[in-house]
Amino acid sequence: MNTLATLAPRRFRPGFWTAVFVVLFLAFCAVTVIRFSKGLGAVTHLSDQFPWGLWIGFDLLCGVGLAAGAFTLTAVVHLFNLKRFEPIVRPTILTGFLGYAFVIVALLLDLGQPWRIWHAIVYWNPHSVMFEVAWCVMLYTTVLAVEFSPAVFERFGFHAPARIIHRLITPLVIIGVILSTLHQSSLGSLYLIVPSKLHPLWYSPMLPLHFYISAIGAGIGMVILESYLSGRAFHRHLEMDLLEPLARGMVVALGIYGLMRLQAIRRNHAFGSILDFGYEGQMFLLEFTLGVILPVILMSFRRLRTNPNWLVGGAFLAVLGFVMNRLNVSITGMEAASGTRYLPSGMEIIVSLGLVATGMAVFAFAVRNFSIFPDGPVTDDHRSEEGA
Amino acid sequence: MGMGLLFDATRCIGCGACSSACKEQNKLPGKVEEVLTAYTWTTVQEKEGLNVRRMCMHCEVPTCASVCPVAALKKTPEGPVVYDAERCMGCRYCMMACPFEIPKYQWDRPVPVVGKCILCAGRLKEGKPTACAEACPAEATIFGKKEDLIWEARTRIRQKPGAYVDHIYGLTEAGGTSVMMISSAPFDKLGLKSNLPADPPAMRTWQVLSNIPDFVGVWGVFLYGVHWITARRVDVAKAESNGNGHNHGREDRS
């Protein structure tokens, strides 16, 4: 059913990725120690003028967005009943769960006093978007864990709980989609509060919707990318017959999103800032061309969509554009008003990279030990950190 | 309305008594800095040949209080926007959101908290003026009921035509503030934000947040409806063709 493109096994140097991962992980641990003994100022380039940096812009905003594939695909399979996409649901849910775990760890580093993270459960402020974000993180991480749990139960032969969850899958998926909708959009709502600070190329009353729809597009892109990376790492084939229609969905999502962005810029009368070709204008053009215009055009051609290399390229562009957009909203668009330039410190970057590497390693571990892909646990003896 | 401060930049002599009094009152370490920090809650800056105080404006609808997930920041009826360091988890959304860029952070501490002027909330409760207003030798900073201060500001502007810019900074900025300023130079030249909308930023997020309960209901019904319709369609198709489910003898995966 799904053998259109088989990737040739590539020459692999065992141990190389493992070494990279171990080095990154150790560096991450070292930075963590400094951060908690000396304070945030010692490891980050954050300041009173620029209180949110890479850990919010990339780890939080992109980590959550990367998990958008999970709610999109579970909705497609369980609510829209397109059962043929079932084989790729599990790796997507796993990615979603790891994405959220990544976000939580990043938050534990970024928060000034992470040991008080539970305060949001006790002290309420329904007027705060951050309060909504906190609850969405808690609840949706739980939902993702439950949705993934059958894979763990099966592995250890507990069939009863797996069956119970299977029976509850429809309400679970609905709750998951509602929470995701709230959460993806709320990350955009976070920036509604700064009309006088965020550059008009990005600020819009429609920010929540922009974030939501672009997350769906990037989430689908991530599913494609991940199938490709898993394919390379575990010598599996790309399920082209599933990924090609997904790419069409991605084009629709990105198309709607691109149109909404242009409308927002028109309403802000901000086309001038693009023509001025200043710093913000350049960054916008880069983000919009790479992340919206190119993938939409490329993936509109059937011939390119059905070619594994072009398909993966299009998905990669969508994900890259998504990451650029989040960094532009959280950093580029906020710099002018703050009167400072923010560049993340080496240690901030180490933490982000270390977390990404850890996520990949856990994904690889899960693929080897649980039934994530349709043909059961992957049992080749290559160690590799690719595939998340 | 509550209490507030009126700062008159034409009267300020830049002596810094207010900043020192603030340090003492709130037991803040270090010397008075040029700019606001977690340890300097008010400071005097020289701009355009004038001396300007920088401090928390104590908004009527504080953006910081609206964005704080744990309600560590609160507007009190007396006027001050106060901060509960015991609740704060350090997300720094208040710093990101404040239109006046007032809350500052203790970047140098392993257990950091936010630092900002609290309009001497404790003193106000005892019926005393703020430490800075009490220390000011030139009556550049005066303390009082907000409506009285507005009256006073308008009187000064009217009585000395041309001596003041005809604007009370803080009357409408970001929905109005308890700290107000008058000056002979335009406020944007003094380093004060002049592009602030008259509606409180907090309204923009509340418009979205207040719709969540309704949205959850509608979205839930819609999603279940989609499931119900498509599942029914599958059942009908199955009944017609006697089941051609292609699950390769495996259980449905979830």
XYZ file of C-alpha atoms in Angstrom:
642
model
C 0.000 0.000 0.000
C 2.693 2.460 0.836
C 5.854 1.696 -1.014
C 6.279 4.343 -3.618
C 9.672 5.623 -2.684
C 12.301 3.591 -0.963
C 15.324 5.407 0.358
C 18.588 3.681 -0.244
C 20.289 2.864 3.056
C 22.959 5.508 3.457
C 26.443 4.978 4.757
C 26.234 5.642 8.431
C 29.072 6.278 10.838
C 27.908 4.652 14.033
C 28.595 6.779 17.042
C 28.909 10.156 15.339
C 25.431 11.390 16.201
C 25.656 9.740 19.576
C 28.802 11.722 20.308
C 27.197 14.977 19.163
C 24.211 14.259 21.339
C 26.252 13.419 24.428
C 28.372 16.576 24.053
C 25.277 18.750 23.620
C 23.552 17.128 26.549
C 26.531 17.638 28.855
C 26.831 21.279 27.750
C 23.128 21.697 28.436
C 23.587 20.304 31.946
C 26.526 22.656 32.580
C 24.498 25.708 31.501
C 21.620 24.560 33.701
C 23.921 24.440 36.734
C 25.237 27.975 36.063
C 21.741 29.303 35.409
C 20.440 28.083 38.760
C 23.476 29.082 40.787
C 24.163 32.495 39.256
C 20.796 33.627 37.881
C 19.411 34.278 34.414
C 21.757 37.179 33.738
C 24.806 34.936 33.883
C 23.730 32.678 31.015
C 21.431 34.768 28.813
C 21.543 38.040 26.910
C 18.164 38.951 28.367
C 17.843 42.357 29.973
C 15.317 44.747 31.455
C 14.847 46.110 27.928
C 14.436 42.648 26.406
C 12.967 40.225 28.941
C 11.933 37.457 26.508
C 14.466 35.870 24.200
C 15.298 32.657 22.399
C 13.851 30.356 25.046
C 10.424 31.913 24.591
C 10.718 32.692 20.866
C 12.066 29.320 19.793
C 11.631 26.747 22.563
C 8.141 27.758 23.632
C 6.534 29.191 20.489
C 8.116 26.710 18.060
C 7.978 23.705 20.397
C 4.225 24.074 20.747
C 3.787 24.771 17.036
C 5.779 21.706 16.120
C 3.271 19.639 18.050
C 0.384 20.936 15.935
C 0.639 17.916 13.641
C -0.763 15.788 16.451
C -4.119 17.510 16.781
C -4.393 17.989 13.014
C -3.836 14.309 12.253
C -5.899 12.916 15.127
C -8.745 15.131 13.915
C -8.288 13.923 10.333
C -8.299 10.261 11.360
C -10.778 10.148 14.225
C -13.146 13.031 13.496
C -13.058 13.246 9.717
C -12.723 9.466 9.601
C -9.976 9.362 6.993
C -8.664 6.120 8.385
C -5.961 5.660 5.798
C -3.826 8.212 7.634
C -3.818 5.981 10.677
C -0.273 4.622 10.143
C 1.321 8.030 10.722
C -0.791 9.092 13.692
C 1.377 7.478 16.334
C 4.715 9.034 15.408
C 2.889 12.366 15.201
C 1.384 12.020 18.673
C 4.814 11.044 19.965
C 6.311 14.155 18.365
C 3.554 16.253 19.890
C 4.200 14.847 23.324
C 7.950 15.355 22.988
C 7.322 18.884 21.703
C 5.342 19.685 24.814
C 7.894 18.018 27.098
C 10.528 20.178 25.358
C 8.439 23.279 26.062
C 8.020 22.388 29.733
C 11.759 21.813 30.255
C 12.514 25.096 28.459
C 10.011 26.874 30.713
C 11.645 25.389 33.792
C 14.862 27.067 32.680
C 13.328 30.347 31.527
C 11.045 31.029 34.492
C 12.707 33.052 37.216
C 11.360 30.733 39.895
C 10.358 27.480 38.176
C 9.673 25.745 41.482
C 6.560 27.921 41.623
C 5.215 26.731 38.297
C 2.266 25.135 40.110
C 1.096 28.581 41.263
C -1.022 28.907 38.141
C -3.180 26.048 39.447
C -3.837 27.815 42.748
C -3.704 31.547 41.981
C -6.041 32.406 39.139
C -6.179 35.311 36.760
C -8.629 34.603 33.917
C -7.716 37.956 32.353
C -4.213 36.720 31.603
C -3.317 34.999 28.344
C -0.364 33.480 30.163
C -2.826 31.874 32.562
C -4.608 30.306 29.581
C -1.255 29.171 28.156
C -0.267 27.584 31.473
C -3.493 25.574 31.677
C -3.315 24.530 28.029
C 0.225 23.243 28.522
C -0.793 21.225 31.583
C -3.977 19.786 30.122
C -2.812 19.089 26.598
C 0.412 17.434 27.746
C -1.806 15.106 29.784
C -4.057 14.425 26.794
C -1.052 13.672 24.570
C 0.369 11.323 27.193
C -2.953 9.469 27.381
C -3.239 9.327 23.589
C 0.242 7.862 23.389
C -0.138 5.489 26.343
C -1.614 2.545 24.376
C 1.772 2.134 22.689
C 3.357 1.748 26.132
C 0.593 -0.527 27.440
C 0.871 -2.800 24.400
C 4.602 -3.045 24.836
C 4.141 -4.475 28.322
C 1.109 -6.511 27.438
C -1.525 -4.533 29.349
C -4.380 -4.845 26.907
C -7.221 -3.766 29.186
C -6.150 -0.109 29.664
C -5.248 0.148 25.978
C -8.758 -1.003 25.121
C -10.350 1.515 27.500
C -8.413 4.363 25.908
C -9.310 3.077 22.489
C -12.958 3.289 23.446
C -12.534 6.849 24.724
C -10.595 8.018 21.698
C -13.319 10.241 20.221
C -13.834 12.465 23.306
C -10.083 12.434 23.893
C -9.384 13.671 20.391
C -12.111 16.323 20.637
C -10.677 17.603 23.935
C -7.218 17.544 22.366
C -8.341 19.546 19.341
C -10.135 22.117 21.517
C -7.109 22.506 23.780
C -4.765 22.776 20.807
C -6.951 25.354 19.121
C -6.921 27.401 22.314
C -3.239 26.912 22.906
C -1.905 27.568 19.407
C -4.003 30.712 19.144
C -3.219 31.864 22.681
C 0.475 32.071 21.844
C -0.564 34.680 19.281
C -2.861 36.336 21.825
C 0.162 36.807 24.098
C 1.304 39.508 21.687
C -2.059 41.289 21.448
C -1.054 43.155 24.588
C 1.798 45.057 22.908
C 0.173 47.175 20.166
C 2.676 49.970 20.790
C 5.707 47.656 20.764
C 5.295 44.966 18.107
C 6.119 46.104 14.568
C 3.051 46.573 12.310
C 4.335 43.904 9.906
C 3.469 41.373 12.616
C 1.038 43.031 15.014
C -2.597 42.428 14.241
C -5.830 41.878 16.145
C -5.909 38.621 14.168
C -2.654 37.325 15.701
C -4.389 34.401 17.461
C -5.775 33.209 14.132
C -2.453 33.777 12.360
C -0.706 31.607 14.931
C -3.375 28.919 14.769
C -3.454 28.512 11.005
C 0.296 28.758 10.518
C 0.696 26.090 13.208
C -1.562 23.747 11.244
C 0.510 24.337 8.105
C 3.811 23.852 9.917
C 2.415 20.887 11.860
C 1.654 19.105 8.602
C 5.077 20.095 7.262
C 6.581 18.591 10.392
C 4.746 15.293 9.824
C 6.222 15.062 6.321
C 9.682 16.066 7.505
C 9.561 13.587 10.313
C 8.520 10.712 8.042
C 11.506 11.569 5.881
C 13.970 11.775 8.786
C 12.645 8.582 10.316
C 12.937 6.997 6.899
C 16.598 7.940 6.676
C 17.408 6.995 10.234
C 15.564 3.708 10.346
C 15.731 2.783 6.652
C 12.024 2.945 6.163
C 10.250 4.194 3.087
C 8.309 7.430 2.706
C 4.579 6.823 2.650
C 4.085 8.979 -0.410
C 0.464 7.969 -0.876
C -0.272 9.507 2.550
C 2.112 12.415 2.490
C 1.082 13.796 -0.905
C -2.516 14.582 0.148
C -1.157 16.011 3.413
C 0.956 18.388 1.345
C -2.239 19.587 -0.337
C -3.678 20.317 3.096
C -0.501 22.203 3.908
C -0.877 24.347 0.781
C -4.446 25.256 1.762
C -3.443 26.157 5.330
C -0.430 28.188 4.223
C -2.468 29.876 1.477
C -5.171 31.030 3.893
C -2.518 32.105 6.375
C -0.528 34.045 3.766
C -3.631 35.833 2.586
C -4.569 36.772 6.162
C -1.090 38.103 6.789
C -1.256 40.320 3.716
C -4.689 41.587 4.761
C -3.350 42.417 8.219
C -0.431 44.326 6.708
C -2.819 46.232 4.478
C -4.940 47.176 7.481
C -1.858 48.380 9.331
C -0.757 50.353 6.251
C 2.577 48.631 6.706
C 3.427 47.778 3.108
C 5.678 50.812 3.238
C 7.984 49.067 5.705
C 8.488 46.255 3.201
C 9.296 48.688 0.408
C 11.667 50.619 2.685
C 13.561 47.337 2.867
C 14.825 48.066 6.364
C 15.715 45.424 8.920
C 12.119 44.453 9.677
C 11.122 44.567 6.011
C 13.981 42.260 5.024
C 13.193 39.788 7.779
C 9.537 39.786 6.786
C 10.354 39.164 3.136
C 12.665 36.313 4.075
C 10.045 34.732 6.331
C 7.186 35.200 3.893
C 9.018 34.132 0.738
C 10.642 31.036 2.228
C 7.802 30.043 4.492
C 4.670 30.875 2.530
C 5.132 31.876 -1.119
C 7.675 29.204 -2.097
C 6.062 26.195 -0.408
C 2.595 27.185 -1.681
C 3.823 27.532 -5.260
C 6.013 24.421 -5.220
C 3.477 22.176 -3.557
C 0.745 23.287 -5.940
C 2.406 21.263 -8.714
C 1.365 17.646 -8.627
C 4.652 16.614 -10.227
C 6.658 18.191 -7.398
C 4.341 16.950 -4.660
C 4.711 13.362 -5.782
C 8.496 13.591 -5.919
C 9.875 12.707 -2.455
C 12.746 15.199 -2.652
C 10.574 18.156 -3.645
C 7.914 17.157 -1.144
C 10.401 17.089 1.718
C 11.883 20.361 0.469
C 8.463 22.027 0.500
C 7.741 20.724 3.993
C 11.135 21.912 5.180
C 10.460 25.407 3.830
C 7.101 25.531 5.607
C 8.676 24.550 8.929
C 11.594 26.945 8.424
C 9.206 29.798 7.599
C 7.177 28.974 10.673
C 10.248 29.134 12.926
C 11.280 32.412 11.294
C 7.823 33.866 11.849
C 7.839 33.011 15.541
C 11.315 34.460 15.981
C 10.269 37.575 14.064
C 7.220 38.114 16.263
C 9.102 37.497 19.495
C 12.436 39.121 18.653
C 12.754 41.065 15.357
C 9.383 42.804 15.702
C 10.042 43.782 19.323
C 13.571 45.154 18.978
C 12.827 48.626 17.614
C 10.414 49.508 20.408
C 12.774 48.177 23.061
C 15.632 50.317 21.765
C 18.007 47.341 21.930
C 19.234 44.575 19.695
C 18.884 41.108 21.134
C 21.116 38.252 20.050
C 20.929 35.051 22.061
C 24.044 34.108 24.013
C 25.970 30.935 23.227
C 24.583 29.345 26.370
C 21.002 30.126 25.382
C 21.632 28.444 22.034
C 23.250 25.439 23.742
C 20.135 24.938 25.859
C 17.853 25.068 22.814
C 20.064 22.715 20.781
C 20.538 20.375 23.720
C 16.782 20.126 24.147
C 16.212 19.451 20.442
C 18.888 16.741 20.510
C 17.361 15.178 23.616
C 13.948 15.160 21.941
C 15.406 13.378 18.910
C 17.191 10.844 21.091
C 14.009 10.061 23.022
C 12.117 9.728 19.727
C 14.727 7.300 18.432
C 14.579 5.358 21.684
C 10.781 5.177 21.496
C 10.839 4.009 17.877
C 13.221 1.195 18.798
C 11.285 0.023 21.818
C 7.628 0.637 21.074
C 5.342 0.025 18.189
C 5.351 3.526 16.723
C 5.415 2.760 13.022
C 3.025 0.326 11.366
C 5.603 -2.470 11.204
C 6.374 -2.535 14.918
C 9.562 -1.574 16.761
C 12.481 -0.743 14.505
C 15.190 -3.263 15.155
C 18.229 -2.225 13.226
C 21.278 -1.752 15.340
C 22.191 1.721 14.115
C 22.333 4.325 16.836
C 21.178 7.621 15.474
C 19.607 10.736 16.829
C 17.750 11.596 13.667
C 14.052 11.290 13.339
C 12.245 13.722 15.603
C -9.903 57.304 41.288
C -7.873 57.033 44.527
C -4.614 58.815 45.197
C -1.862 59.766 42.786
C 1.154 61.915 42.015
C 1.589 64.967 39.824
C 5.079 65.628 38.530
C 5.848 69.075 37.112
C 8.999 68.955 34.999
C 9.279 72.776 34.970
C 9.786 72.792 38.733
C 12.141 69.812 39.155
C 15.682 70.878 40.145
C 17.168 67.410 39.659
C 18.411 67.085 43.239
C 17.547 63.387 43.413
C 16.000 63.593 46.880
C 13.031 61.568 45.606
C 15.226 58.672 44.408
C 17.190 58.578 47.666
C 14.026 58.676 49.744
C 12.629 55.828 47.658
C 15.768 53.724 48.207
C 15.524 54.290 51.921
C 11.785 53.717 52.191
C 11.866 50.454 50.272
C 15.273 49.302 51.597
C 16.719 48.965 48.089
C 20.432 48.100 47.864
C 23.018 49.953 45.772
C 23.167 53.550 44.618
C 20.577 55.323 42.474
C 21.036 54.294 38.824
C 20.601 56.426 35.694
C 17.846 54.103 34.506
C 15.221 52.093 36.322
C 16.368 48.694 37.580
C 15.024 46.118 39.997
C 16.822 48.097 42.711
C 16.111 51.638 41.508
C 12.377 52.232 41.394
C 12.526 55.901 40.517
C 15.221 58.063 38.987
C 15.602 61.543 37.536
C 16.839 61.888 33.958
C 17.973 65.076 32.265
C 16.325 65.572 28.876
C 15.882 68.730 26.779
C 17.295 70.825 29.601
C 14.570 69.536 31.891
C 14.643 66.986 34.682
C 12.173 64.147 34.298
C 11.222 61.524 36.830
C 10.857 57.967 35.648
C 8.696 55.704 37.762
C 5.728 53.362 37.589
C 2.704 55.255 36.281
C 0.196 53.138 38.261
C -2.332 52.635 35.455
C -6.060 52.672 36.168
C -6.302 49.411 34.187
C -2.775 48.062 34.631
C -1.470 45.978 31.747
C 0.946 44.210 34.079
C -1.833 43.111 36.423
C -3.956 41.904 33.514
C -1.199 39.718 32.052
C 0.107 38.212 35.300
C -0.926 34.539 35.277
C -0.892 34.290 39.074
C -2.282 37.758 39.884
C 0.926 38.765 41.660
C 0.307 42.343 40.476
C -2.864 44.098 41.616
C -4.409 47.548 41.448
C -5.543 48.652 44.893
C -8.482 51.025 45.471
C -6.072 53.601 46.983
C -4.274 53.834 43.621
C -1.032 51.835 43.844
C -0.341 48.814 41.646
C 1.255 46.459 44.148
C 3.370 43.348 43.675
C 3.274 40.117 45.674
C 6.767 38.643 45.367
C 5.620 35.434 47.058
C 3.265 34.585 44.181
C 5.458 35.551 41.230
C 6.923 32.642 39.259
C 9.099 34.852 37.094
C 7.511 34.582 33.649
C 8.316 38.269 33.011
C 5.178 38.792 30.942
C 4.564 41.992 32.945
C 7.888 43.382 31.688
C 7.070 42.377 28.125
C 3.578 43.843 28.271
C 3.963 47.094 30.236
C 3.462 49.976 27.782
C 5.703 52.175 29.947
C 8.413 49.480 30.318
C 8.454 49.785 34.093
C 8.810 46.369 35.794
C 12.464 45.312 36.051
C 14.036 42.016 37.011
C 16.772 40.778 39.330
C 18.886 39.179 36.614
C 21.770 38.712 39.027
C 20.001 36.554 41.598
C 19.324 32.802 41.721
C 15.926 33.557 43.299
C 14.863 36.673 41.405
C 11.794 38.865 41.788
C 10.400 41.848 39.901
C 11.195 45.348 41.136
C 9.027 48.409 40.554
C 7.606 51.418 42.404
C 4.582 50.491 44.508
C 3.524 54.081 45.213
C 4.438 53.502 48.864
C 1.259 51.470 49.324
C 2.102 50.873 52.972
C 2.468 54.588 53.709
C -0.755 55.395 51.861
C -2.624 52.954 54.088
C -1.345 54.951 57.083
C -2.595 58.155 55.476
C 0.901 59.376 54.616
C 2.083 60.669 51.207
C 4.663 58.741 49.192
C 8.281 59.026 50.343
C 9.302 60.763 47.106
C 6.592 63.435 47.321
C 7.470 64.056 50.972
C 11.165 64.444 50.116
C 10.733 66.807 47.157
C 12.027 70.284 48.145
C 10.670 72.023 45.028
C 7.097 70.742 45.023
C 7.843 69.205 41.633
C 6.233 65.992 42.819
C 3.014 66.486 44.712
C 0.791 63.836 46.233
C -2.978 63.946 46.536
C -6.343 62.735 45.348
C -6.181 62.118 41.637
C -9.077 64.473 40.813
C -7.454 67.261 42.827
C -4.187 66.704 40.966
C -5.919 66.910 37.579
C -7.493 70.177 38.728
C -4.133 71.466 39.876
C -2.413 70.488 36.612
C -5.084 72.210 34.539
C -4.852 75.315 36.692
C -1.063 75.519 36.246
C -1.307 75.075 32.482
C -4.049 77.703 32.252
C -2.387 80.246 34.526
C 0.931 80.251 32.674
C 0.096 80.286 28.980
C 3.027 79.067 26.894
C 4.916 77.714 29.902
C 3.492 74.234 29.454
C 2.683 71.829 26.662
C -1.119 71.680 26.731
C -1.286 68.042 27.708
C -1.416 66.156 30.979
C 0.624 63.009 30.432
C -1.183 60.114 32.057
C -4.725 61.401 31.674
C -5.527 59.147 28.718
C -2.305 57.189 28.026
C -2.988 53.440 28.111
C -6.378 54.122 29.660
C -5.186 56.672 32.213
C -2.707 56.507 35.097
C -2.495 57.553 38.756
C 0.844 59.273 38.135
C 0.616 62.303 35.855
C 3.139 64.699 34.405
C 3.156 68.211 32.982
C 6.082 69.751 31.153
C 7.276 72.615 28.979
C 8.701 70.217 26.372
C 6.863 67.568 24.327
C 6.698 64.328 26.268
C 8.186 62.112 23.550
C 11.316 64.308 23.715
C 11.507 63.506 27.413
C 11.694 59.797 26.701
C 8.068 59.101 27.506
C 6.017 56.925 25.170
C 3.738 59.113 23.078
C 2.293 56.417 20.788
C 0.143 54.804 23.439
C -3.475 54.008 22.589
C -6.121 55.584 24.825
C -7.767 52.221 25.437
C -6.026 49.981 27.968
C -4.038 47.214 26.212
C -5.685 44.787 28.635
C -8.946 45.157 26.710
C -7.384 43.649 23.603
C -6.598 40.341 25.235
C -9.791 40.264 27.269
C -11.828 40.504 24.061
C -10.282 37.173 23.073
C -10.158 35.519 26.500
C -13.741 36.357 27.424
C -14.957 34.337 24.450
C -13.212 31.112 25.431
C -16.065 29.424 27.329
C -18.487 30.048 24.450
C -15.907 28.918 21.946
C -15.229 25.655 23.774
C -18.913 24.747 23.682
C -19.407 25.564 20.013
C -16.147 23.966 18.880
C -16.881 20.834 20.908
C -20.321 20.399 19.416
C -18.984 21.094 15.923
C -16.157 18.556 16.229
C -18.419 15.901 17.656
C -20.905 16.638 14.875
C -18.210 16.139 12.255
C -17.310 12.815 13.844
C -20.946 11.760 14.043
C -21.619 12.564 10.402
C -18.479 10.961 8.992
C -18.744 7.869 11.196
C -22.330 7.424 10.056
C -21.172 7.684 6.473
C -18.616 4.930 7.070
C -21.247 2.731 8.708
C -23.548 3.161 5.725
C -20.737 2.379 3.317
C -19.849 -0.690 5.365
C -23.409 -1.909 5.382
C -23.539 -1.543 1.615
C -20.265 -3.289 0.802
C -20.052 -5.562 3.862
C -16.922 -4.087 5.309
C -13.750 -3.401 3.409
C -11.829 -1.990 6.327
C -8.151 -2.138 5.490
C -6.560 -2.540 8.850
C -4.377 -5.493 7.887
C -5.670 -7.535 10.800
C -4.292 -5.002 13.239
C -6.229 -3.212 15.905
C -7.129 0.400 15.232
C -4.215 2.457 16.411
C -4.762 5.491 18.529
